[in-house]
mmCIF file of N, CA, C and O in Angstrom:
data_model
loop_
_atom_site.group_PDB
_atom_site.id
_atom_site.type_symbol
_atom_site.label_atom_id
_atom_site.label_comp_id
_atom_site.label_asym_id
_atom_site.label_seq_id
_atom_site.Cartn_x
_atom_site.Cartn_y
_atom_site.Cartn_z
ATOM 1 N N MET A 1 95.544 169.964 78.467
ATOM 2 C CA MET A 1 94.898 170.075 77.121
ATOM 3 C C MET A 1 94.096 171.356 77.216
ATOM 4 O O MET A 1 93.295 171.452 78.150
ATOM 5 N N LEU A 2 94.303 172.153 76.193
ATOM 6 C CA LEU A 2 93.514 173.475 76.190
ATOM 7 C C LEU A 2 92.066 173.076 75.523
ATOM 8 O O LEU A 2 92.049 172.492 74.437
ATOM 9 N N LEU A 3 90.989 173.627 76.311
ATOM 10 C CA LEU A 3 89.737 173.384 75.753
ATOM 11 C C LEU A 3 89.076 174.855 75.599
ATOM 12 O O LEU A 3 89.300 175.632 76.384
ATOM 13 N N ASN A 4 88.225 174.938 74.541
ATOM 14 C CA ASN A 4 87.614 176.232 74.176
ATOM 15 C C ASN A 4 86.194 176.185 74.698
ATOM 16 O O ASN A 4 85.477 175.304 74.418
ATOM 17 N N VAL A 5 85.824 177.355 75.457
ATOM 18 C CA VAL A 5 84.454 177.546 75.791
ATOM 19 C C VAL A 5 83.611 178.309 74.674
ATOM 20 O O VAL A 5 84.115 179.261 74.361
ATOM 21 N N LYS A 6 82.445 177.784 74.438
ATOM 22 C CA LYS A 6 81.505 178.440 73.401
ATOM 23 C C LYS A 6 80.205 178.717 74.009
ATOM 24 O O LYS A 6 79.748 177.916 74.849
ATOM 25 N N LYS A 7 79.496 179.842 73.696
ATOM 26 C CA LYS A 7 78.207 180.050 74.248
ATOM 27 C C LYS A 7 77.236 179.407 73.317
ATOM 28 O O LYS A 7 77.284 179.344 72.007
ATOM 29 N N ARG A 8 76.326 178.591 73.891
ATOM 30 C CA ARG A 8 75.238 177.822 73.243
ATOM 31 C C ARG A 8 73.935 178.343 73.885
ATOM 32 O O ARG A 8 73.563 177.756 74.877
ATOM 33 N N GLY A 9 73.140 179.235 73.276
ATOM 34 C CA GLY A 9 71.941 179.776 73.763
ATOM 35 C C GLY A 9 72.239 180.373 75.124
ATOM 36 O O GLY A 9 73.115 181.362 75.097
ATOM 37 N N ASN A 10 71.586 179.983 76.243
ATOM 38 C CA ASN A 10 71.930 180.576 77.650
ATOM 39 C C ASN A 10 72.980 179.910 78.392
ATOM 40 O O ASN A 10 73.314 180.098 79.492
ATOM 41 N N SER A 11 73.633 178.879 77.692
ATOM 42 C CA SER A 11 74.511 178.043 78.372
ATOM 43 C C SER A 11 75.964 178.250 77.735
ATOM 44 O O SER A 11 76.074 178.838 76.702
ATOM 45 N N LEU A 12 76.956 177.660 78.376
ATOM 46 C CA LEU A 12 78.403 177.530 77.880
ATOM 47 C C LEU A 12 78.631 176.039 77.628
ATOM 48 O O LEU A 12 78.183 175.162 78.391
ATOM 49 N N SER A 13 79.379 175.831 76.675
ATOM 50 C CA SER A 13 79.734 174.417 76.280
ATOM 51 C C SER A 13 81.276 174.317 75.983
ATOM 52 O O SER A 13 81.903 175.288 75.595
ATOM 53 N N VAL A 14 81.688 173.029 76.199
ATOM 54 C CA VAL A 14 83.150 172.764 75.959
ATOM 55 C C VAL A 14 83.165 171.478 74.912
ATOM 56 O O VAL A 14 82.500 170.584 75.253
ATOM 57 N N ILE A 15 83.942 171.668 73.976
ATOM 58 C CA ILE A 15 84.076 170.533 72.971
ATOM 59 C C ILE A 15 85.197 169.654 73.506
ATOM 60 O O ILE A 15 86.359 170.214 73.780
ATOM 61 N N ILE A 16 85.064 168.429 73.723
ATOM 62 C CA ILE A 16 86.023 167.487 74.252
ATOM 63 C C ILE A 16 86.718 166.915 72.843
ATOM 64 O O ILE A 16 86.002 166.193 72.149
ATOM 65 N N PRO A 17 88.038 167.131 72.762
ATOM 66 C CA PRO A 17 88.684 166.396 71.556
ATOM 67 C C PRO A 17 88.514 164.898 71.644
ATOM 68 O O PRO A 17 88.469 164.262 72.652
ATOM 69 N N LYS A 18 88.740 164.354 70.449
ATOM 70 C CA LYS A 18 88.462 162.859 70.204
ATOM 71 C C LYS A 18 89.364 162.155 71.162
ATOM 72 O O LYS A 18 89.003 161.211 71.894
ATOM 73 N N GLU A 19 90.647 162.473 71.067
ATOM 74 C CA GLU A 19 91.709 161.641 71.993
ATOM 75 C C GLU A 19 91.350 161.801 73.423
ATOM 76 O O GLU A 19 91.635 160.639 74.092
ATOM 77 N N MET A 20 90.719 162.841 74.038
ATOM 78 C CA MET A 20 90.489 163.044 75.314
ATOM 79 C C MET A 20 89.184 162.158 75.597
ATOM 80 O O MET A 20 89.080 161.392 76.540
ATOM 81 N N ALA A 21 88.262 162.134 74.646
ATOM 82 C CA ALA A 21 86.991 161.240 74.897
ATOM 83 C C ALA A 21 87.433 159.787 74.912
ATOM 84 O O ALA A 21 86.769 158.980 75.612
ATOM 85 N N VAL A 22 88.292 159.438 73.989
ATOM 86 C CA VAL A 22 88.713 157.996 73.913
ATOM 87 C C VAL A 22 89.409 157.647 75.168
ATOM 88 O O VAL A 22 89.054 156.498 75.824
ATOM 89 N N SER A 23 90.216 158.472 75.704
ATOM 90 C CA SER A 23 91.061 158.186 76.952
ATOM 91 C C SER A 23 90.055 158.133 78.134
ATOM 92 O O SER A 23 90.164 157.312 79.064
ATOM 93 N N MET A 24 88.944 158.950 78.111
ATOM 94 C CA MET A 24 88.006 158.982 79.205
ATOM 95 C C MET A 24 86.968 157.895 79.037
ATOM 96 O O MET A 24 86.074 157.691 79.969
ATOM 97 N N ASN A 25 86.973 157.249 77.905
ATOM 98 C CA ASN A 25 85.944 156.126 77.558
ATOM 99 C C ASN A 25 84.507 156.740 77.625
ATOM 100 O O ASN A 25 83.600 156.173 78.069
ATOM 101 N N VAL A 26 84.333 157.877 77.023
ATOM 102 C CA VAL A 26 83.024 158.549 76.828
ATOM 103 C C VAL A 26 82.656 158.634 75.413
ATOM 104 O O VAL A 26 83.494 158.749 74.468
ATOM 105 N N ASP A 27 81.300 158.701 75.098
ATOM 106 C CA ASP A 27 80.812 158.825 73.762
ATOM 107 C C ASP A 27 79.659 159.802 73.830
ATOM 108 O O ASP A 27 79.108 160.142 74.873
ATOM 109 N N ASP A 28 79.007 160.035 72.599
ATOM 110 C CA ASP A 28 77.848 160.920 72.439
ATOM 111 C C ASP A 28 76.753 160.275 73.339
ATOM 112 O O ASP A 28 76.378 159.306 73.355
ATOM 113 N N GLY A 29 76.186 161.239 74.181
ATOM 114 C CA GLY A 29 75.066 160.931 75.112
ATOM 115 C C GLY A 29 75.352 160.501 76.507
ATOM 116 O O GLY A 29 74.666 160.391 77.394
ATOM 117 N N ASP A 30 76.796 160.115 76.702
ATOM 118 C CA ASP A 30 77.234 159.707 77.972
ATOM 119 C C ASP A 30 77.223 160.929 79.044
ATOM 120 O O ASP A 30 77.273 162.190 78.523
ATOM 121 N N ASN A 31 77.170 160.719 80.273
ATOM 122 C CA ASN A 31 77.342 161.649 81.258
ATOM 123 C C ASN A 31 78.732 161.682 81.702
ATOM 124 O O ASN A 31 79.423 160.745 81.864
ATOM 125 N N ILE A 32 79.292 162.963 81.937
ATOM 126 C CA ILE A 32 80.470 163.223 82.720
ATOM 127 C C ILE A 32 80.170 163.949 83.928
ATOM 128 O O ILE A 32 79.161 164.545 84.118
ATOM 129 N N PHE A 33 81.093 163.933 84.902
ATOM 130 C CA PHE A 33 80.941 164.459 86.224
ATOM 131 C C PHE A 33 81.910 165.500 86.554
ATOM 132 O O PHE A 33 83.156 165.396 86.284
ATOM 133 N N ALA A 34 81.537 166.662 87.133
ATOM 134 C CA ALA A 34 82.458 167.625 87.582
ATOM 135 C C ALA A 34 82.531 167.543 89.145
ATOM 136 O O ALA A 34 81.400 167.673 89.747
ATOM 137 N N THR A 35 83.607 167.360 89.760
ATOM 138 C CA THR A 35 83.871 167.294 91.184
ATOM 139 C C THR A 35 84.691 168.487 91.591
ATOM 140 O O THR A 35 85.769 168.752 91.094
ATOM 141 N N LYS A 36 84.104 169.309 92.569
ATOM 142 C CA LYS A 36 84.930 170.340 93.057
ATOM 143 C C LYS A 36 86.059 169.788 93.976
ATOM 144 O O LYS A 36 85.829 169.037 94.850
ATOM 145 N N THR A 37 87.281 170.378 93.657
ATOM 146 C CA THR A 37 88.463 169.967 94.433
ATOM 147 C C THR A 37 89.064 171.267 94.922
ATOM 148 O O THR A 37 88.534 172.467 94.562
ATOM 149 N N PRO A 38 89.932 171.289 95.781
ATOM 150 C CA PRO A 38 90.639 172.418 96.337
ATOM 151 C C PRO A 38 91.253 173.503 95.305
ATOM 152 O O PRO A 38 91.224 174.651 95.455
ATOM 153 N N SER A 39 91.619 172.716 94.215
ATOM 154 C CA SER A 39 92.289 173.481 93.176
ATOM 155 C C SER A 39 91.436 173.836 91.990
ATOM 156 O O SER A 39 91.823 174.393 91.052
ATOM 157 N N GLY A 40 90.072 173.613 92.167
ATOM 158 C CA GLY A 40 89.243 173.866 90.924
ATOM 159 C C GLY A 40 88.152 172.735 90.781
ATOM 160 O O GLY A 40 87.659 172.212 91.847
ATOM 161 N N TYR A 41 87.889 172.445 89.591
ATOM 162 C CA TYR A 41 87.035 171.238 89.346
ATOM 163 C C TYR A 41 87.714 170.153 88.520
ATOM 164 O O TYR A 41 88.627 170.403 87.783
ATOM 165 N N GLU A 42 87.319 168.959 88.794
ATOM 166 C CA GLU A 42 87.919 167.718 88.124
ATOM 167 C C GLU A 42 86.849 167.233 87.238
ATOM 168 O O GLU A 42 85.638 166.976 87.807
ATOM 169 N N ILE A 43 86.937 166.989 86.019
ATOM 170 C CA ILE A 43 85.924 166.484 85.071
ATOM 171 C C ILE A 43 86.340 165.000 84.737
ATOM 172 O O ILE A 43 87.516 164.808 84.300
ATOM 173 N N SER A 44 85.433 164.046 84.983
ATOM 174 C CA SER A 44 85.680 162.735 84.744
ATOM 175 C C SER A 44 84.401 161.910 84.424
ATOM 176 O O SER A 44 83.363 162.473 84.620
ATOM 177 N N ALA A 45 84.506 160.675 83.945
ATOM 178 C CA ALA A 45 83.513 159.745 83.687
ATOM 179 C C ALA A 45 83.104 159.042 85.055
ATOM 180 O O ALA A 45 82.153 158.420 85.085
ATOM 181 N N TYR A 46 83.824 159.315 85.970
ATOM 182 C CA TYR A 46 83.754 158.552 87.355
ATOM 183 C C TYR A 46 82.530 159.445 88.160
ATOM 184 O O TYR A 46 82.620 160.606 88.304
ATOM 185 N N ASP A 47 81.516 158.501 88.625
ATOM 186 C CA ASP A 47 80.458 159.229 89.377
ATOM 187 C C ASP A 47 80.822 158.766 90.772
ATOM 188 O O ASP A 47 80.581 157.721 91.255
ATOM 189 N N PRO A 48 81.023 159.868 91.629
ATOM 190 C CA PRO A 48 81.405 159.602 93.082
ATOM 191 C C PRO A 48 80.219 159.208 93.899
ATOM 192 O O PRO A 48 80.394 158.290 94.642
ATOM 193 N N ASP A 49 79.013 159.501 93.530
ATOM 194 C CA ASP A 49 77.688 158.935 94.182
ATOM 195 C C ASP A 49 77.622 157.440 93.942
ATOM 196 O O ASP A 49 77.169 156.727 94.893
ATOM 197 N N PHE A 50 77.764 157.112 92.678
ATOM 198 C CA PHE A 50 77.627 155.789 92.254
ATOM 199 C C PHE A 50 78.689 154.893 93.039
ATOM 200 O O PHE A 50 78.380 153.819 93.438
ATOM 201 N N ALA A 51 79.843 155.375 93.109
ATOM 202 C CA ALA A 51 80.975 154.629 93.739
ATOM 203 C C ALA A 51 80.661 154.368 95.323
ATOM 204 O O ALA A 51 81.027 153.351 95.691
ATOM 205 N N LYS A 52 80.056 155.392 95.897
ATOM 206 C CA LYS A 52 79.689 155.250 97.234
ATOM 207 C C LYS A 52 78.584 154.136 97.419
ATOM 208 O O LYS A 52 78.672 153.340 98.384
ATOM 209 N N LYS A 53 77.770 154.149 96.580
ATOM 210 C CA LYS A 53 76.469 153.150 96.637
ATOM 211 C C LYS A 53 77.179 151.753 96.326
ATOM 212 O O LYS A 53 76.736 150.687 96.981
ATOM 213 N N MET A 54 78.024 151.677 95.387
ATOM 214 C CA MET A 54 78.692 150.399 95.176
ATOM 215 C C MET A 54 79.553 149.908 96.193
ATOM 216 O O MET A 54 79.623 148.693 96.466
ATOM 217 N N GLU A 55 80.068 150.769 97.026
ATOM 218 C CA GLU A 55 80.837 150.240 98.171
ATOM 219 C C GLU A 55 79.941 149.691 99.222
ATOM 220 O O GLU A 55 80.298 148.663 99.884
ATOM 221 N N VAL A 56 78.850 150.329 99.453
ATOM 222 C CA VAL A 56 77.939 149.889 100.444
ATOM 223 C C VAL A 56 77.273 148.480 99.877
ATOM 224 O O VAL A 56 77.239 147.504 100.691
ATOM 225 N N ALA A 57 77.093 148.302 98.606
ATOM 226 C CA ALA A 57 76.641 147.099 98.096
ATOM 227 C C ALA A 57 77.735 146.067 98.217
ATOM 228 O O ALA A 57 77.329 144.885 98.678
ATOM 229 N N ARG A 58 79.047 146.233 98.163
ATOM 230 C CA ARG A 58 79.984 145.307 98.314
ATOM 231 C C ARG A 58 80.042 144.801 99.613
ATOM 232 O O ARG A 58 80.327 143.672 99.875
ATOM 233 N N ARG A 59 80.020 145.795 100.576
ATOM 234 C CA ARG A 59 80.081 145.462 101.931
ATOM 235 C C ARG A 59 78.938 144.461 102.398
ATOM 236 O O ARG A 59 79.042 143.513 103.051
ATOM 237 N N GLY A 60 77.786 144.770 101.771
ATOM 238 C CA GLY A 60 76.597 143.961 102.114
ATOM 239 C C GLY A 60 76.815 142.600 101.390
ATOM 240 O O GLY A 60 76.400 141.626 101.993
ATOM 241 N N MET A 61 77.248 142.422 100.255
ATOM 242 C CA MET A 61 77.545 141.166 99.519
ATOM 243 C C MET A 61 78.475 140.374 100.424
ATOM 244 O O MET A 61 78.375 139.069 100.474
ATOM 245 N N GLU A 62 79.562 140.966 100.949
ATOM 246 C CA GLU A 62 80.640 140.246 101.769
ATOM 247 C C GLU A 62 79.796 139.849 103.008
ATOM 248 O O GLU A 62 80.103 138.644 103.496
ATOM 249 N N LYS A 63 79.124 140.729 103.658
ATOM 250 C CA LYS A 63 78.531 140.146 104.877
ATOM 251 C C LYS A 63 77.460 139.169 104.786
ATOM 252 O O LYS A 63 77.448 138.243 105.513
ATOM 253 N N TYR A 64 76.756 139.106 103.739
ATOM 254 C CA TYR A 64 75.618 138.266 103.521
ATOM 255 C C TYR A 64 75.889 137.153 102.353
ATOM 256 O O TYR A 64 75.083 136.708 101.622
ATOM 257 N N HIS A 65 77.309 136.987 102.146
ATOM 258 C CA HIS A 65 77.724 136.204 101.067
ATOM 259 C C HIS A 65 76.907 134.641 101.000
ATOM 260 O O HIS A 65 76.507 134.206 99.991
ATOM 261 N N ASN A 66 76.970 134.053 102.264
ATOM 262 C CA ASN A 66 76.297 132.767 102.356
ATOM 263 C C ASN A 66 74.765 132.766 101.927
ATOM 264 O O ASN A 66 74.408 131.976 101.337
ATOM 265 N N ALA A 67 74.252 133.842 102.523
ATOM 266 C CA ALA A 67 72.869 133.961 102.227
ATOM 267 C C ALA A 67 72.472 134.227 100.764
ATOM 268 O O ALA A 67 71.529 133.637 100.277
ATOM 269 N N LEU A 68 73.218 134.986 100.164
ATOM 270 C CA LEU A 68 73.096 135.220 98.674
ATOM 271 C C LEU A 68 73.382 133.922 97.947
ATOM 272 O O LEU A 68 72.824 133.723 96.832
ATOM 273 N N ILE A 69 74.278 133.045 98.292
ATOM 274 C CA ILE A 69 74.501 131.974 97.607
ATOM 275 C C ILE A 69 73.369 130.968 97.742
ATOM 276 O O ILE A 69 72.902 130.371 96.684
ATOM 277 N N GLU A 70 72.731 130.960 98.844
ATOM 278 C CA GLU A 70 71.560 130.060 99.089
ATOM 279 C C GLU A 70 70.256 130.686 98.273
ATOM 280 O O GLU A 70 69.664 129.894 97.696
ATOM 281 N N LEU A 71 70.294 131.945 98.271
ATOM 282 C CA LEU A 71 69.171 132.487 97.497
ATOM 283 C C LEU A 71 69.312 132.322 96.014
ATOM 284 O O LEU A 71 68.304 132.289 95.208
ATOM 285 N N ALA A 72 70.525 132.122 95.526
ATOM 286 C CA ALA A 72 70.831 131.994 94.093
ATOM 287 C C ALA A 72 70.523 130.496 93.634
ATOM 288 O O ALA A 72 70.327 130.227 92.421
ATOM 289 N N LYS A 73 70.324 129.580 94.583
ATOM 290 C CA LYS A 73 69.898 128.247 94.108
ATOM 291 C C LYS A 73 68.530 127.929 93.722
ATOM 292 O O LYS A 73 67.705 128.600 93.886
#
């Protein structure tokens, strides 16, 4: 999909067409992330830092599953 770059003050902006925003599940005020790849940048609603933190949390929940059940009582 072709996107147009516009100058806004001292910055540049890109307008995301509605069909792209819907497919990315993003709305006004949401954050999107640019991740550098070997072929350029990938723009997505996926936060790689948050994903890493969630993986650590999942491993902790698996390891301490029984203790978390007891604490929930």
